Amino acid sequence: MPQGDTVNVSYWGTVTELTKDSITIQFPNEKVKPKKFPVSEVLAAGQIPMGVQRIAGQPGGYTVSASEMYRLTDVKVGDWVLIGYSRVGGIDTCNHLCIQKRPGGRVPPLPDEAEALRKHKRYPGEPEPVHIRYDEWTNAYWDLEDHGTAYPEKFGKSRRFPVAPMPREVKAGPPSTP
């Protein structure tokens, strides 16, 4: 836990409760009781948390990843989330949300404004790259991990496949010489 005022601290776990102005998260270690975070004014208003919070005494800022720009209304109880929070005056406030898994469901798309930030900037004359949305990447990852489903063909060179269970076929190499 941070000491003093700070911003952009990470916390993760499973969402156990949601209200219009707070989120409660159970850290993976069940011995730690769930932590309730009030949410920022931006999240409470149902807006996209694109900006950063600044506090006195901390020069500069931090970068918010587009995947951390979910609205509070995009989150459901049971989701695995990563949040960015601040501690100011002893109060921890959730400023940013990333949905990492929705057990039994599909991670929802990012808001359009956030997804646009993830798009590859291309140079003149460069072909338009295939853009794969955050939710497609994340859902493909969990489909592979949980169900052994290969990534869809559109992933091209980044496509991943399930690993065969042991024992695997051993490919014969060149014969060894004594």
PDB file of C-alpha atoms in Angstrom:
ATOM      1  CA  MET A   1       0.000   0.000   0.000  1.00  0.00           C
ATOM      2  CA  PRO A   2       1.315   3.429  -0.894  1.00  0.00           C
ATOM      3  CA  GLN A   3       2.479   5.856   1.762  1.00  0.00           C
ATOM      4  CA  GLY A   4       1.502   9.500   1.287  1.00  0.00           C
ATOM      5  CA  ASP A   5      -0.183  11.050  -1.723  1.00  0.00           C
ATOM      6  CA  THR A   6       0.411   9.319  -5.046  1.00  0.00           C
ATOM      7  CA  VAL A   7      -1.271   8.544  -8.366  1.00  0.00           C
ATOM      8  CA  ASN A   8      -1.444   5.652 -10.829  1.00  0.00           C
ATOM      9  CA  VAL A   9      -1.147   2.796  -8.347  1.00  0.00           C
ATOM     10  CA  SER A  10      -2.241  -0.608  -9.675  1.00  0.00           C
ATOM     11  CA  TYR A  11      -4.600  -3.030  -7.954  1.00  0.00           C
ATOM     12  CA  TRP A  12      -6.264  -6.108  -9.421  1.00  0.00           C
ATOM     13  CA  GLY A  13      -8.685  -8.846  -8.607  1.00  0.00           C
ATOM     14  CA  THR A  14     -12.296  -9.909  -9.003  1.00  0.00           C
ATOM     15  CA  VAL A  15     -15.120  -7.385  -8.787  1.00  0.00           C
ATOM     16  CA  THR A  16     -17.386  -8.371  -5.896  1.00  0.00           C
ATOM     17  CA  GLU A  17     -19.635  -5.304  -5.761  1.00  0.00           C
ATOM     18  CA  LEU A  18     -20.457  -2.305  -7.960  1.00  0.00           C
ATOM     19  CA  THR A  19     -22.413   0.832  -7.185  1.00  0.00           C
ATOM     20  CA  LYS A  20     -22.737   4.068  -9.159  1.00  0.00           C
ATOM     21  CA  ASP A  21     -19.883   5.563  -7.141  1.00  0.00           C
ATOM     22  CA  SER A  22     -17.715   2.633  -5.980  1.00  0.00           C
ATOM     23  CA  ILE A  23     -16.105  -0.636  -6.998  1.00  0.00           C
ATOM     24  CA  THR A  24     -15.140  -3.435  -4.598  1.00  0.00           C
ATOM     25  CA  ILE A  25     -12.345  -5.802  -5.616  1.00  0.00           C
ATOM     26  CA  GLN A  26     -11.222  -9.097  -4.086  1.00  0.00           C
ATOM     27  CA  PHE A  27      -7.455  -9.477  -4.470  1.00  0.00           C
ATOM     28  CA  PRO A  28      -6.512 -13.042  -5.552  1.00  0.00           C
ATOM     29  CA  ASN A  29      -5.217 -13.820  -2.037  1.00  0.00           C
ATOM     30  CA  GLU A  30      -8.467 -14.696  -0.260  1.00  0.00           C
ATOM     31  CA  LYS A  31      -6.911 -13.865   3.120  1.00  0.00           C
ATOM     32  CA  VAL A  32      -7.057 -10.198   2.122  1.00  0.00           C
ATOM     33  CA  LYS A  33     -10.579  -8.846   2.530  1.00  0.00           C
ATOM     34  CA  PRO A  34     -12.184  -7.145  -0.512  1.00  0.00           C
ATOM     35  CA  LYS A  35     -11.170  -3.504  -0.962  1.00  0.00           C
ATOM     36  CA  LYS A  36     -13.780  -0.876  -1.747  1.00  0.00           C
ATOM     37  CA  PHE A  37     -12.668   2.073  -3.891  1.00  0.00           C
ATOM     38  CA  PRO A  38     -14.732   5.177  -4.443  1.00  0.00           C
ATOM     39  CA  VAL A  39     -14.553   6.027  -8.158  1.00  0.00           C
ATOM     40  CA  SER A  40     -13.465   9.294  -9.743  1.00  0.00           C
ATOM     41  CA  GLU A  41     -16.028  11.882 -10.816  1.00  0.00           C
ATOM     42  CA  VAL A  42     -15.361  10.907 -14.443  1.00  0.00           C
ATOM     43  CA  LEU A  43     -16.184   7.233 -13.806  1.00  0.00           C
ATOM     44  CA  ALA A  44     -19.179   8.091 -11.605  1.00  0.00           C
ATOM     45  CA  ALA A  45     -20.559  10.255 -14.444  1.00  0.00           C
ATOM     46  CA  GLY A  46     -20.354   7.294 -16.843  1.00  0.00           C
ATOM     47  CA  GLN A  47     -17.594   8.899 -18.887  1.00  0.00           C
ATOM     48  CA  ILE A  48     -14.421   7.457 -20.405  1.00  0.00           C
ATOM     49  CA  PRO A  49     -11.410   7.997 -18.086  1.00  0.00           C
ATOM     50  CA  MET A  50      -8.946   9.328 -20.690  1.00  0.00           C
ATOM     51  CA  GLY A  51      -7.212  11.965 -18.588  1.00  0.00           C
ATOM     52  CA  VAL A  52      -4.585  11.659 -15.872  1.00  0.00           C
ATOM     53  CA  GLN A  53      -4.724  12.899 -12.313  1.00  0.00           C
ATOM     54  CA  ARG A  54      -2.017  15.249 -11.105  1.00  0.00           C
ATOM     55  CA  ILE A  55      -1.172  16.059  -7.523  1.00  0.00           C
ATOM     56  CA  ALA A  56       1.051  18.690  -5.988  1.00  0.00           C
ATOM     57  CA  GLY A  57       4.616  17.591  -5.429  1.00  0.00           C
ATOM     58  CA  GLN A  58       4.635  15.001  -8.221  1.00  0.00           C
ATOM     59  CA  PRO A  59       6.041  16.541 -11.383  1.00  0.00           C
ATOM     60  CA  GLY A  60       5.050  15.157 -14.748  1.00  0.00           C
ATOM     61  CA  GLY A  61       2.302  12.679 -15.228  1.00  0.00           C
ATOM     62  CA  TYR A  62       1.758   9.157 -16.369  1.00  0.00           C
ATOM     63  CA  THR A  63       0.421   7.465 -19.448  1.00  0.00           C
ATOM     64  CA  VAL A  64      -2.965   5.804 -19.395  1.00  0.00           C
ATOM     65  CA  SER A  65      -3.149   2.742 -21.613  1.00  0.00           C
ATOM     66  CA  ALA A  66      -6.182   2.648 -23.902  1.00  0.00           C
ATOM     67  CA  SER A  67      -7.107  -0.721 -22.356  1.00  0.00           C
ATOM     68  CA  GLU A  68      -7.575   1.091 -19.013  1.00  0.00           C
ATOM     69  CA  MET A  69     -10.302   3.367 -20.403  1.00  0.00           C
ATOM     70  CA  TYR A  70     -13.382   1.285 -19.680  1.00  0.00           C
ATOM     71  CA  ARG A  71     -16.376   3.083 -18.206  1.00  0.00           C
ATOM     72  CA  LEU A  72     -17.682   1.919 -14.836  1.00  0.00           C
ATOM     73  CA  THR A  73     -20.904   0.875 -16.598  1.00  0.00           C
ATOM     74  CA  ASP A  74     -18.879  -1.581 -18.758  1.00  0.00           C
ATOM     75  CA  VAL A  75     -17.827  -3.574 -15.677  1.00  0.00           C
ATOM     76  CA  LYS A  76     -19.857  -6.412 -14.123  1.00  0.00           C
ATOM     77  CA  VAL A  77     -19.591  -8.252 -10.822  1.00  0.00           C
ATOM     78  CA  GLY A  78     -17.291 -11.258 -11.381  1.00  0.00           C
ATOM     79  CA  ASP A  79     -15.019  -9.500 -13.894  1.00  0.00           C
ATOM     80  CA  TRP A  80     -11.265  -9.768 -13.434  1.00  0.00           C
ATOM     81  CA  VAL A  81     -10.044  -6.184 -13.492  1.00  0.00           C
ATOM     82  CA  LEU A  82      -6.906  -4.124 -13.187  1.00  0.00           C
ATOM     83  CA  ILE A  83      -7.455  -0.606 -11.869  1.00  0.00           C
ATOM     84  CA  GLY A  84      -5.315   2.475 -11.575  1.00  0.00           C
ATOM     85  CA  TYR A  85      -6.022   4.375  -8.389  1.00  0.00           C
ATOM     86  CA  SER A  86      -4.737   7.401  -6.527  1.00  0.00           C
ATOM     87  CA  ARG A  87      -4.251   8.050  -2.851  1.00  0.00           C
ATOM     88  CA  VAL A  88      -4.803  11.655  -1.855  1.00  0.00           C
ATOM     89  CA  GLY A  89      -5.323  12.673   1.753  1.00  0.00           C
ATOM     90  CA  GLY A  90      -5.536   9.011   2.779  1.00  0.00           C
ATOM     91  CA  ILE A  91      -8.432   8.303   0.374  1.00  0.00           C
ATOM     92  CA  ASP A  92      -7.951   5.754  -2.405  1.00  0.00           C
ATOM     93  CA  THR A  93      -9.901   6.611  -5.583  1.00  0.00           C
ATOM     94  CA  CYS A  94     -10.285   4.393  -8.663  1.00  0.00           C
ATOM     95  CA  ASN A  95      -9.430   6.462 -11.759  1.00  0.00           C
ATOM     96  CA  HIS A  96      -8.984   3.854 -14.523  1.00  0.00           C
ATOM     97  CA  LEU A  97     -10.387   0.396 -15.284  1.00  0.00           C
ATOM     98  CA  CYS A  98      -9.189  -2.484 -17.470  1.00  0.00           C
ATOM     99  CA  ILE A  99     -11.393  -5.557 -17.848  1.00  0.00           C
ATOM    100  CA  GLN A 100      -9.027  -8.504 -18.204  1.00  0.00           C
ATOM    101  CA  LYS A 101     -11.512 -11.392 -18.157  1.00  0.00           C
ATOM    102  CA  ARG A 102     -15.226 -11.929 -17.874  1.00  0.00           C
ATOM    103  CA  PRO A 103     -15.615 -15.496 -16.560  1.00  0.00           C
ATOM    104  CA  GLY A 104     -18.447 -17.241 -18.372  1.00  0.00           C
ATOM    105  CA  GLY A 105     -18.757 -14.361 -20.837  1.00  0.00           C
ATOM    106  CA  ARG A 106     -16.920 -12.125 -23.270  1.00  0.00           C
ATOM    107  CA  VAL A 107     -14.811  -9.066 -22.470  1.00  0.00           C
ATOM    108  CA  PRO A 108     -16.772  -6.143 -23.945  1.00  0.00           C
ATOM    109  CA  PRO A 109     -15.328  -3.769 -26.549  1.00  0.00           C
ATOM    110  CA  LEU A 110     -13.543  -0.644 -25.360  1.00  0.00           C
ATOM    111  CA  PRO A 111     -15.334   2.643 -25.971  1.00  0.00           C
ATOM    112  CA  ASP A 112     -14.698   3.765 -29.573  1.00  0.00           C
ATOM    113  CA  GLU A 113     -12.558   6.719 -28.452  1.00  0.00           C
ATOM    114  CA  ALA A 114     -10.243   4.428 -26.476  1.00  0.00           C
ATOM    115  CA  GLU A 115     -10.040   1.806 -29.231  1.00  0.00           C
ATOM    116  CA  ALA A 116      -9.067   4.529 -31.719  1.00  0.00           C
ATOM    117  CA  LEU A 117      -5.980   5.230 -29.577  1.00  0.00           C
ATOM    118  CA  ARG A 118      -4.837   1.618 -30.035  1.00  0.00           C
ATOM    119  CA  LYS A 119      -4.870   1.783 -33.826  1.00  0.00           C
ATOM    120  CA  HIS A 120      -1.493   1.579 -35.532  1.00  0.00           C
ATOM    121  CA  LYS A 121      -0.337   4.874 -36.977  1.00  0.00           C
ATOM    122  CA  ARG A 122       0.802   4.169 -40.520  1.00  0.00           C
ATOM    123  CA  TYR A 123       3.217   6.078 -42.680  1.00  0.00           C
ATOM    124  CA  PRO A 124       2.327   7.383 -46.160  1.00  0.00           C
ATOM    125  CA  GLY A 125       2.487   4.550 -48.674  1.00  0.00           C
ATOM    126  CA  GLU A 126       2.349   1.882 -45.958  1.00  0.00           C
ATOM    127  CA  PRO A 127      -0.536  -0.602 -46.376  1.00  0.00           C
ATOM    128  CA  GLU A 128      -3.366  -0.396 -43.865  1.00  0.00           C
ATOM    129  CA  PRO A 129      -2.545  -2.948 -41.136  1.00  0.00           C
ATOM    130  CA  VAL A 130      -5.167  -5.322 -39.793  1.00  0.00           C
ATOM    131  CA  HIS A 131      -6.446  -3.803 -36.568  1.00  0.00           C
ATOM    132  CA  ILE A 132      -7.487  -6.270 -33.898  1.00  0.00           C
ATOM    133  CA  ARG A 133      -9.537  -4.726 -31.115  1.00  0.00           C
ATOM    134  CA  TYR A 134      -8.551  -5.152 -27.442  1.00  0.00           C
ATOM    135  CA  ASP A 135     -11.613  -7.294 -26.700  1.00  0.00           C
ATOM    136  CA  GLU A 136     -10.792  -9.592 -29.648  1.00  0.00           C
ATOM    137  CA  TRP A 137      -7.216 -10.101 -28.393  1.00  0.00           C
ATOM    138  CA  THR A 138      -8.353 -10.702 -24.837  1.00  0.00           C
ATOM    139  CA  ASN A 139     -11.206 -13.045 -25.720  1.00  0.00           C
ATOM    140  CA  ALA A 140      -8.967 -15.006 -28.134  1.00  0.00           C
ATOM    141  CA  TYR A 141      -6.382 -15.394 -25.349  1.00  0.00           C
ATOM    142  CA  TRP A 142      -8.954 -16.752 -22.896  1.00  0.00           C
ATOM    143  CA  ASP A 143     -10.556 -18.991 -25.543  1.00  0.00           C
ATOM    144  CA  LEU A 144      -7.121 -20.573 -26.055  1.00  0.00           C
ATOM    145  CA  GLU A 145      -6.317 -20.817 -22.322  1.00  0.00           C
ATOM    146  CA  ASP A 146      -9.730 -22.029 -21.165  1.00  0.00           C
ATOM    147  CA  HIS A 147     -10.995 -24.049 -24.133  1.00  0.00           C
ATOM    148  CA  GLY A 148      -7.966 -24.821 -26.331  1.00  0.00           C
ATOM    149  CA  THR A 149      -9.426 -22.791 -29.218  1.00  0.00           C
ATOM    150  CA  ALA A 150      -6.872 -21.399 -31.666  1.00  0.00           C
ATOM    151  CA  TYR A 151      -6.808 -17.680 -32.361  1.00  0.00           C
ATOM    152  CA  PRO A 152      -8.937 -16.708 -35.392  1.00  0.00           C
ATOM    153  CA  GLU A 153      -7.245 -16.561 -38.789  1.00  0.00           C
ATOM    154  CA  LYS A 154      -7.349 -12.749 -38.888  1.00  0.00           C
ATOM    155  CA  PHE A 155      -4.532 -12.685 -36.289  1.00  0.00           C
ATOM    156  CA  GLY A 156      -2.109 -13.653 -39.079  1.00  0.00           C
ATOM    157  CA  LYS A 157       1.485 -14.001 -37.821  1.00  0.00           C
ATOM    158  CA  SER A 158       0.291 -13.421 -34.246  1.00  0.00           C
ATOM    159  CA  ARG A 159      -2.050 -16.402 -34.397  1.00  0.00           C
ATOM    160  CA  ARG A 160      -1.598 -18.898 -31.550  1.00  0.00           C
ATOM    161  CA  PHE A 161      -2.605 -22.546 -31.331  1.00  0.00           C
ATOM    162  CA  PRO A 162      -3.151 -24.982 -28.474  1.00  0.00           C
ATOM    163  CA  VAL A 163      -0.190 -27.068 -27.364  1.00  0.00           C
ATOM    164  CA  ALA A 164      -0.642 -30.810 -27.682  1.00  0.00           C
ATOM    165  CA  PRO A 165      -0.823 -32.605 -24.331  1.00  0.00           C
ATOM    166  CA  MET A 166       2.093 -34.732 -23.187  1.00  0.00           C
ATOM    167  CA  PRO A 167       3.445 -37.007 -24.472  1.00  0.00           C
ATOM    168  CA  ARG A 168       4.106 -35.041 -27.649  1.00  0.00           C
ATOM    169  CA  GLU A 169       5.530 -36.504 -30.824  1.00  0.00           C
ATOM    170  CA  VAL A 170       9.306 -36.134 -30.849  1.00  0.00           C
ATOM    171  CA  LYS A 171      10.683 -34.984 -34.161  1.00  0.00           C
ATOM    172  CA  ALA A 172      13.684 -37.036 -35.231  1.00  0.00           C
ATOM    173  CA  GLY A 173      16.799 -34.960 -35.787  1.00  0.00           C
ATOM    174  CA  PRO A 174      19.930 -35.908 -37.685  1.00  0.00           C
ATOM    175  CA  PRO A 175      21.488 -39.168 -36.536  1.00  0.00           C
ATOM    176  CA  SER A 176      24.144 -38.730 -33.908  1.00  0.00           C
ATOM    177  CA  THR A 177      27.638 -40.008 -34.464  1.00  0.00           C
ATOM    178  CA  PRO A 178      29.658 -41.704 -31.723  1.00  0.00           C
TER     179      PRO A 178
END
